[in-house]
């Protein structure tokens, strides 16, 4: 037997009590029983978003909500600005191109956060842009972008919104939607929401709704956000189309766990785990990929002479520990260690000790325990002092 550990930035581990809740016999989604769960879940989700706006649930992966944001806010021929600092930033441009929307790219070196001056310059050059589309946490490079500062820029421009892909940021970092003036915030179930894949969430500000109402063209049929809002609001408490009912029931349990933990504790936990992971890999002489490292996932270069793709395959297939590798030009060069969702101190020590043992098996001279110890020095803060 090889015990399995899922330490990738999506899908992430699902807590036992959530698995058990989803294992209950299926109920029909057009019933008062489901609507009661739906309404409660929506309210708790809005608390996680820190918003008075509606947080909507869509039966799709996160990319579905990204496409919904683009097609509801922009008609063919419109212009949007997008930050491309990695695989997921690049996706905004691909979605826009598919719908005949003019996408202005702000290219950012992988591992860097976007410079706010570059966003301002793009907004100056394209006063007709409907929005700036950006990742809060660009998972491919494990980097955080300055979404609060970007929202402050678009707040000054009529008809221009900030659209945030927070797929690996919601429930990880403190990003209060209303207080920061974020217009659209998107997430996905298989990340910090601690669920299997298949559910996306999206919340929109009043400014974004006004822009949608004024946008003539194709809003799509499946992802018609105005229709979803009408159905998902109090009184109707359902979705326009058949919902991902089991995932919504699971989300109800997840949000109860988050409520019990408290938002500030949730964010502090993620910060501590990220800090410990960074300390661990640095102690193993593995250089960080990001200059603005994310709280969700740590990317680190594998040591010279180690084949990163073979390393990850070995960790997964021979040791039972699943990490993510690099994409595009980082393929075979980096390891991405997740620390979001159902993840705590001893998951970090497992990650570190697995990396150390794998390095040794790959013939790399490693000081066993160095990464674990560096992580422990940070993680000890998560454990209360003993009362003697
Ligand atoms: C930041 C970010 N955006 C978008 C996506 C795409 O989401 P999905 O695979 O759920 O469509 C991911 C998935 O890893 C992500 O991390």
Coordinates of C-alpha atoms and ligand atoms in Angstrom, one line a residue:
X1 CA 0.0 0.0 0.0
X2 CA 1.1 3.5 -0.7
X3 CA -0.8 6.1 1.2
X4 CA -1.9 9.0 -1.0
X5 CA -1.4 12.7 -0.2
X6 CA -3.0 15.3 -2.6
X7 CA -0.8 18.4 -2.3
X8 CA -1.6 20.0 -5.7
X9 CA -3.2 23.4 -6.2
X10 CA -6.4 21.9 -7.4
X11 CA -8.0 19.5 -6.9
X12 CA -7.3 19.8 -3.2
X13 CA -8.2 17.5 -0.3
X14 CA -11.9 17.3 0.7
X15 CA -12.6 17.2 4.5
X16 CA -14.2 14.0 5.8
X17 CA -17.3 15.8 7.1
X18 CA -17.8 17.3 3.6
X19 CA -17.4 13.9 1.9
X20 CA -19.9 12.5 4.4
X21 CA -22.4 15.3 3.8
X22 CA -22.2 14.8 0.0
X23 CA -22.8 11.0 0.5
X24 CA -26.4 11.6 1.7
X25 CA -29.1 10.3 -0.7
X26 CA -29.7 12.7 -3.5
X27 CA -32.6 15.2 -3.2
X28 CA -34.5 16.9 -6.0
X29 CA -33.2 20.4 -6.7
X30 CA -36.6 22.0 -7.4
X31 CA -37.9 21.5 -3.8
X32 CA -38.2 23.6 -0.6
X33 CA -35.6 21.2 1.0
X34 CA -32.9 22.1 -1.6
X35 CA -33.9 25.8 -1.7
X36 CA -33.4 26.1 2.0
X37 CA -29.9 24.7 1.7
X38 CA -29.2 26.9 -1.4
X39 CA -30.3 30.1 0.3
X40 CA -28.2 29.4 3.4
X41 CA -25.2 28.5 1.3
X42 CA -25.5 31.6 -0.8
X43 CA -25.6 33.8 2.3
X44 CA -22.5 32.1 3.8
X45 CA -20.7 32.4 0.5
X46 CA -21.4 36.1 0.4
X47 CA -19.9 36.4 3.9
X48 CA -16.7 34.7 2.5
X49 CA -16.7 37.1 -0.4
X50 CA -17.2 39.9 2.2
X51 CA -19.9 41.4 0.0
X52 CA -23.5 42.6 0.1
X53 CA -23.7 41.7 -3.6
X54 CA -25.1 38.4 -4.8
X55 CA -22.6 35.5 -5.0
X56 CA -23.9 33.2 -7.8
X57 CA -23.1 29.5 -8.3
X58 CA -22.6 28.0 -11.7
X59 CA -22.3 24.4 -12.7
X60 CA -18.9 24.6 -14.4
X61 CA -15.3 24.6 -13.6
X62 CA -13.6 28.0 -12.9
X63 CA -13.0 28.7 -16.6
X64 CA -16.8 28.7 -17.2
X65 CA -17.1 31.7 -14.8
X66 CA -14.2 33.4 -16.5
X67 CA -16.0 33.0 -19.8
X68 CA -19.3 34.2 -18.3
X69 CA -17.6 37.4 -17.0
X70 CA -16.1 38.1 -20.4
X71 CA -19.2 37.4 -22.5
X72 CA -21.6 39.2 -20.1
X73 CA -19.5 42.3 -19.8
X74 CA -18.3 42.6 -23.4
X75 CA -20.0 42.3 -26.8
X76 CA -18.1 41.4 -29.9
X77 CA -16.0 44.4 -31.0
X78 CA -15.6 45.7 -27.4
X79 CA -12.2 46.1 -25.8
X80 CA -10.9 44.6 -22.6
X81 CA -7.5 44.8 -21.0
X82 CA -6.0 41.7 -19.4
X83 CA -2.9 40.9 -17.4
X84 CA -1.0 38.0 -18.8
X85 CA 1.6 36.8 -16.3
X86 CA 1.1 33.1 -16.7
X87 CA -1.2 30.3 -18.1
X88 CA -4.4 31.6 -16.4
X89 CA -3.8 35.3 -17.4
X90 CA -3.3 34.1 -20.9
X91 CA -6.7 32.5 -20.8
X92 CA -8.5 35.8 -20.7
X93 CA -7.0 36.6 -24.1
X94 CA -8.0 33.3 -25.5
X95 CA -11.6 33.6 -24.3
X96 CA -11.9 37.2 -25.7
X97 CA -10.5 36.1 -29.1
X98 CA -13.1 33.3 -29.3
X99 CA -15.8 35.9 -28.9
X100 CA -14.5 38.6 -31.2
X101 CA -13.6 40.9 -28.3
X102 CA -10.5 43.1 -28.7
X103 CA -8.1 42.0 -25.9
X104 CA -5.3 44.3 -25.0
X105 CA -2.5 42.4 -23.3
X106 CA -0.3 43.6 -20.5
X107 CA 2.5 41.1 -20.7
X108 CA 4.2 40.3 -17.4
X109 CA 7.3 38.2 -16.9
X110 CA 6.5 34.9 -15.3
X111 CA 7.0 35.2 -11.6
X112 CA 6.5 38.9 -11.5
X113 CA 3.4 40.8 -10.3
X114 CA 2.0 43.3 -12.7
X115 CA 3.3 46.9 -12.3
X116 CA 0.4 49.2 -11.5
X117 CA 1.9 51.9 -13.8
X118 CA 1.6 49.4 -16.7
X119 CA -2.1 49.0 -15.9
X120 CA -2.6 52.8 -15.7
X121 CA -0.8 53.2 -19.1
X122 CA -3.1 50.6 -20.7
X123 CA -6.1 52.3 -19.3
X124 CA -4.9 55.7 -20.7
X125 CA -4.2 54.1 -24.1
X126 CA -7.6 52.4 -24.2
X127 CA -10.2 54.7 -22.6
X128 CA -12.9 52.6 -24.2
X129 CA -11.9 49.4 -22.3
X130 CA -14.8 47.7 -20.4
X131 CA -12.5 46.3 -17.8
X132 CA -9.2 45.0 -16.5
X133 CA -9.1 41.2 -16.2
X134 CA -6.6 39.8 -13.8
X135 CA -5.7 36.9 -11.5
X136 CA -5.5 37.5 -7.7
X137 CA -3.2 34.5 -7.6
X138 CA -1.7 33.3 -10.8
X139 CA -1.4 29.7 -10.0
X140 CA 1.0 28.8 -12.8
X141 CA 3.7 31.1 -11.4
X142 CA 2.4 31.1 -7.8
X143 CA 2.3 34.9 -7.9
X144 CA -0.1 37.5 -6.4
X145 CA -1.1 40.5 -8.5
X146 CA -2.1 43.9 -6.8
X147 CA -5.8 43.6 -7.3
X148 CA -6.7 46.3 -4.7
X149 CA -4.6 48.9 -6.5
X150 CA -6.0 47.9 -9.9
X151 CA -9.6 48.3 -8.6
X152 CA -8.7 51.7 -7.3
X153 CA -7.8 52.7 -10.9
X154 CA -10.9 51.4 -12.6
X155 CA -13.1 52.9 -9.8
X156 CA -12.3 56.3 -11.3
X157 CA -13.5 55.4 -14.8
X158 CA -17.1 55.2 -15.8
X159 CA -18.0 51.9 -17.5
X160 CA -14.8 50.2 -16.7
X161 CA -14.6 47.4 -14.1
X162 CA -12.0 45.2 -12.4
X163 CA -12.6 41.5 -12.9
X164 CA -10.7 39.2 -10.6
X165 CA -10.0 35.5 -11.1
X166 CA -9.8 34.6 -7.4
X167 CA -9.9 30.8 -8.2
X168 CA -6.9 30.2 -5.9
X169 CA -7.4 33.3 -3.7
X170 CA -10.9 33.3 -2.3
X171 CA -10.7 31.7 1.1
X172 CA -6.9 32.1 1.1
X173 CA -6.2 35.8 1.3
X174 CA -8.1 38.6 2.8
X175 CA -9.6 40.3 -0.3
X176 CA -12.9 42.0 0.9
X177 CA -14.8 42.5 -2.3
X178 CA -16.9 45.6 -1.3
X179 CA -14.2 47.3 0.8
X180 CA -11.6 47.0 -2.0
X181 CA -14.1 47.9 -4.8
X182 CA -13.6 44.7 -6.7
X183 CA -16.3 44.5 -9.4
X184 CA -16.3 40.8 -10.3
X185 CA -14.8 38.0 -8.3
X186 CA -14.6 34.4 -9.5
X187 CA -13.8 31.2 -7.7
X188 CA -13.9 27.5 -8.2
X189 CA -14.8 24.5 -6.0
X190 CA -11.7 22.4 -6.2
X191 CA -9.3 24.9 -4.6
X192 CA -9.7 26.6 -1.2
X193 CA -13.4 25.7 -1.3
X194 CA -12.3 22.2 -0.4
X195 CA -14.7 20.4 -2.8
X196 CA -14.4 18.2 -5.9
X197 CA -14.3 20.1 -9.2
X198 CA -17.5 21.2 -11.0
X199 CA -18.8 24.3 -9.3
X200 CA -17.8 27.9 -10.0
X201 CA -18.8 31.0 -8.1
X202 CA -19.1 34.6 -9.2
X203 CA -20.1 37.8 -7.5
X204 CA -20.6 41.2 -9.3
X205 CA -20.8 44.8 -8.1
X206 CA -23.7 47.1 -9.0
X207 CA -21.3 48.8 -11.5
X208 CA -20.7 45.5 -13.2
X209 CA -24.4 44.8 -13.3
X210 CA -25.0 48.2 -14.9
X211 CA -22.4 47.4 -17.5
X212 CA -24.0 44.1 -18.3
X213 CA -27.4 45.7 -18.7
X214 CA -25.9 48.2 -21.1
X215 CA -24.0 45.6 -23.1
X216 CA -25.9 44.6 -26.2
X217 CA -24.8 41.5 -28.1
X218 CA -24.3 38.0 -27.0
X219 CA -24.5 37.2 -23.3
X220 CA -24.5 33.5 -24.1
X221 CA -27.4 31.2 -23.2
X222 CA -26.0 28.9 -20.5
X223 CA -23.9 31.6 -18.8
X224 CA -26.6 34.4 -18.7
X225 CA -25.7 36.0 -15.4
X226 CA -28.8 38.2 -15.2
X227 CA -31.0 35.1 -15.6
X228 CA -28.9 33.4 -12.9
X229 CA -29.2 36.4 -10.5
X230 CA -33.0 36.4 -11.0
X231 CA -33.3 32.7 -10.1
X232 CA -30.7 32.6 -7.3
X233 CA -32.0 35.6 -5.4
X234 CA -34.1 35.2 -2.2
X235 CA -37.6 33.9 -2.9
X236 CA -36.6 31.7 -5.8
X237 CA -33.5 30.2 -4.2
X238 CA -32.5 28.1 -7.1
X239 CA -30.4 28.1 -10.3
X240 CA -31.6 28.8 -13.9
X241 CA -30.5 25.3 -15.0
X242 CA -29.9 22.1 -13.1
X243 CA -27.4 23.0 -10.3
X244 CA -24.4 21.0 -9.3
X245 CA -26.6 20.0 -6.3
X246 CA -24.2 17.6 -4.5
X247 CA -21.4 20.2 -4.7
X248 CA -23.7 23.0 -3.4
X249 CA -24.6 20.7 -0.5
X250 CA -20.9 20.1 0.1
X251 CA -20.3 23.8 -0.1
X252 CA -22.8 24.3 2.6
X253 CA -20.7 22.1 4.9
X254 CA -17.5 23.8 3.8
X255 CA -18.8 27.2 4.6
X256 CA -19.9 26.1 8.0
X257 CA -16.3 24.9 8.7
X258 CA -15.0 28.3 7.5
X259 CA -17.6 30.1 9.7
X260 CA -16.4 28.0 12.7
X261 CA -12.7 28.8 12.0
X262 CA -13.4 32.5 11.4
X263 CA -12.2 34.5 8.4
X264 CA -9.2 36.1 10.1
X265 CA -8.0 32.7 11.4
X266 CA -8.5 31.3 7.9
X267 CA -6.3 33.9 6.3
X268 CA -3.6 33.7 9.0
X269 CA -3.5 29.9 8.6
X270 CA -2.8 30.2 4.9
X271 CA -0.2 32.9 5.5
X272 CA 1.6 30.8 8.0
X273 CA 1.6 27.7 5.8
X274 CA 2.9 29.7 2.9
X275 CA 5.7 31.2 5.0
X276 CA 6.6 27.7 6.4
X277 CA 6.7 26.2 2.9
X278 CA 8.9 29.0 1.6
X279 CA 11.3 28.6 4.5
X280 CA 11.4 24.8 3.9
X281 CA 12.2 24.9 0.2
X282 CA 14.7 27.8 0.7
X283 CA 16.5 25.7 3.3
X284 CA 16.8 23.0 0.6
X285 CA 18.4 25.5 -1.8
X286 CA 15.4 25.5 -4.0
X287 CA 14.9 28.9 -5.5
X288 CA 11.4 30.5 -5.4
X289 CA 9.7 31.0 -8.8
X290 CA 7.8 34.1 -7.7
X291 CA 9.0 37.6 -6.8
X292 CA 5.5 38.2 -5.2
X293 CA 4.8 34.7 -3.8
X294 CA 1.2 33.6 -3.4
X295 CA -0.4 32.4 -0.1
X296 CA -2.1 29.5 -2.0
X297 CA 0.9 27.7 -3.6
X298 CA 4.6 27.8 -3.5
X299 CA 6.6 27.3 -6.7
X300 CA 10.2 26.4 -6.4
X301 CA 12.9 25.4 -9.0
X302 CA 14.1 21.8 -8.6
X303 CA 17.9 21.7 -8.1
X304 CA 20.1 21.7 -11.2
X305 CA 20.6 18.2 -12.5
X306 CA 17.3 16.9 -11.3
X307 CA 14.7 16.3 -14.0
X308 CA 11.6 18.0 -12.6
X309 CA 9.0 16.0 -14.6
X310 CA 10.6 12.7 -13.5
X311 CA 10.9 14.0 -9.9
X312 CA 7.2 14.8 -9.7
X313 CA 6.2 11.5 -11.3
X314 CA 8.4 9.7 -8.8
X315 CA 6.9 11.5 -5.8
X316 CA 3.4 10.7 -7.0
X317 CA 3.8 7.1 -8.2
X318 CA 6.5 5.8 -5.9
X319 CA 5.8 7.9 -2.8
X320 CA 2.1 8.7 -3.0
X321 CA 2.6 12.5 -2.8
X322 CA 1.0 14.5 -5.6
X323 CA 2.4 17.9 -6.3
X324 CA 2.0 20.0 -9.5
X325 CA 4.8 20.7 -11.9
X326 CA 5.5 23.6 -14.2
X327 CA 3.7 24.6 -17.3
X328 CA 5.0 25.9 -20.7
X329 CA 8.7 26.9 -20.4
X330 CA 8.7 25.9 -16.7
X331 CA 7.8 22.3 -17.5
X332 CA 10.3 20.0 -15.9
X333 CA 11.9 22.8 -14.0
X334 CA 9.7 23.6 -11.0
X335 CA 7.6 22.0 -8.3
X336 CA 4.4 23.6 -7.1
X337 CA 3.5 22.8 -3.5
X338 CA -0.1 23.7 -2.6
X339 CA -1.2 24.9 0.8
X340 CA -4.8 26.0 0.3
X341 CA -8.0 24.6 1.6
X342 CA -8.1 21.6 3.9
X343 CA -4.4 21.9 4.7
X344 CA -2.5 22.4 8.0
X345 CA 0.9 22.4 9.6
X346 CA 1.6 18.6 9.3
X347 CA 0.8 18.7 5.6
X348 CA 3.7 21.1 5.2
X349 CA 6.0 18.8 7.1
X350 CA 4.9 15.8 4.9
X351 CA 5.6 17.9 1.8
X352 CA 9.0 18.8 3.0
X353 CA 10.1 15.4 4.1
X354 CA 8.8 13.8 0.9
X355 CA 10.8 16.3 -1.2
X356 CA 14.0 15.6 0.9
X357 CA 13.7 11.9 0.6
X358 CA 13.0 12.1 -3.2
X359 CA 16.0 14.4 -3.6
X360 CA 18.1 11.8 -1.9
X361 CA 16.8 9.0 -4.1
X362 CA 17.6 11.2 -7.2
X363 CA 21.2 11.3 -6.0
X364 CA 21.1 15.0 -4.9
X365 CA 23.1 15.7 -1.8
X366 CA 20.5 16.8 0.7
X367 CA 20.7 17.5 4.4
X368 CA 17.8 15.3 5.6
X369 CA 15.5 17.3 7.9
X370 CA 16.8 20.8 6.9
X371 CA 13.6 21.7 5.0
X372 CA 11.3 20.1 7.7
X373 CA 13.2 22.0 10.5
X374 CA 13.0 25.3 8.7
X375 CA 9.2 24.8 8.2
X376 CA 8.7 23.7 11.8
X377 CA 10.3 26.9 13.1
X378 CA 7.4 28.8 11.4
X379 CA 4.7 26.2 12.0
X380 CA 5.3 26.1 15.8
X381 CA 3.4 29.4 15.9
X382 CA 0.2 27.5 14.8
X383 CA 0.4 25.4 18.0
X384 CA -0.7 27.0 21.2
X385 CA 1.8 27.2 24.1
X386 CA 1.5 24.3 26.5
X387 CA 0.1 25.2 29.9
X388 CA 2.4 23.6 32.4
Ligands
LIG1 C1 -5.9 31.1 -11.1 C2 -6.7 30.1 -11.9 N1 -7.5 30.5 -12.9 C3 -8.3 29.6 -13.6 C4 -8.1 28.3 -13.4 C5 -9.0 27.4 -14.3 O1 -10.0 26.8 -13.5 P1 -10.7 25.4 -14.0 O2 -9.6 24.5 -14.2 O3 -11.5 25.1 -12.7 O4 -11.5 25.7 -15.2 C6 -7.3 27.8 -12.4 C7 -7.1 26.3 -12.2 O5 -6.1 25.8 -11.8 C8 -6.5 28.7 -11.7 O6 -5.7 28.3 -10.7

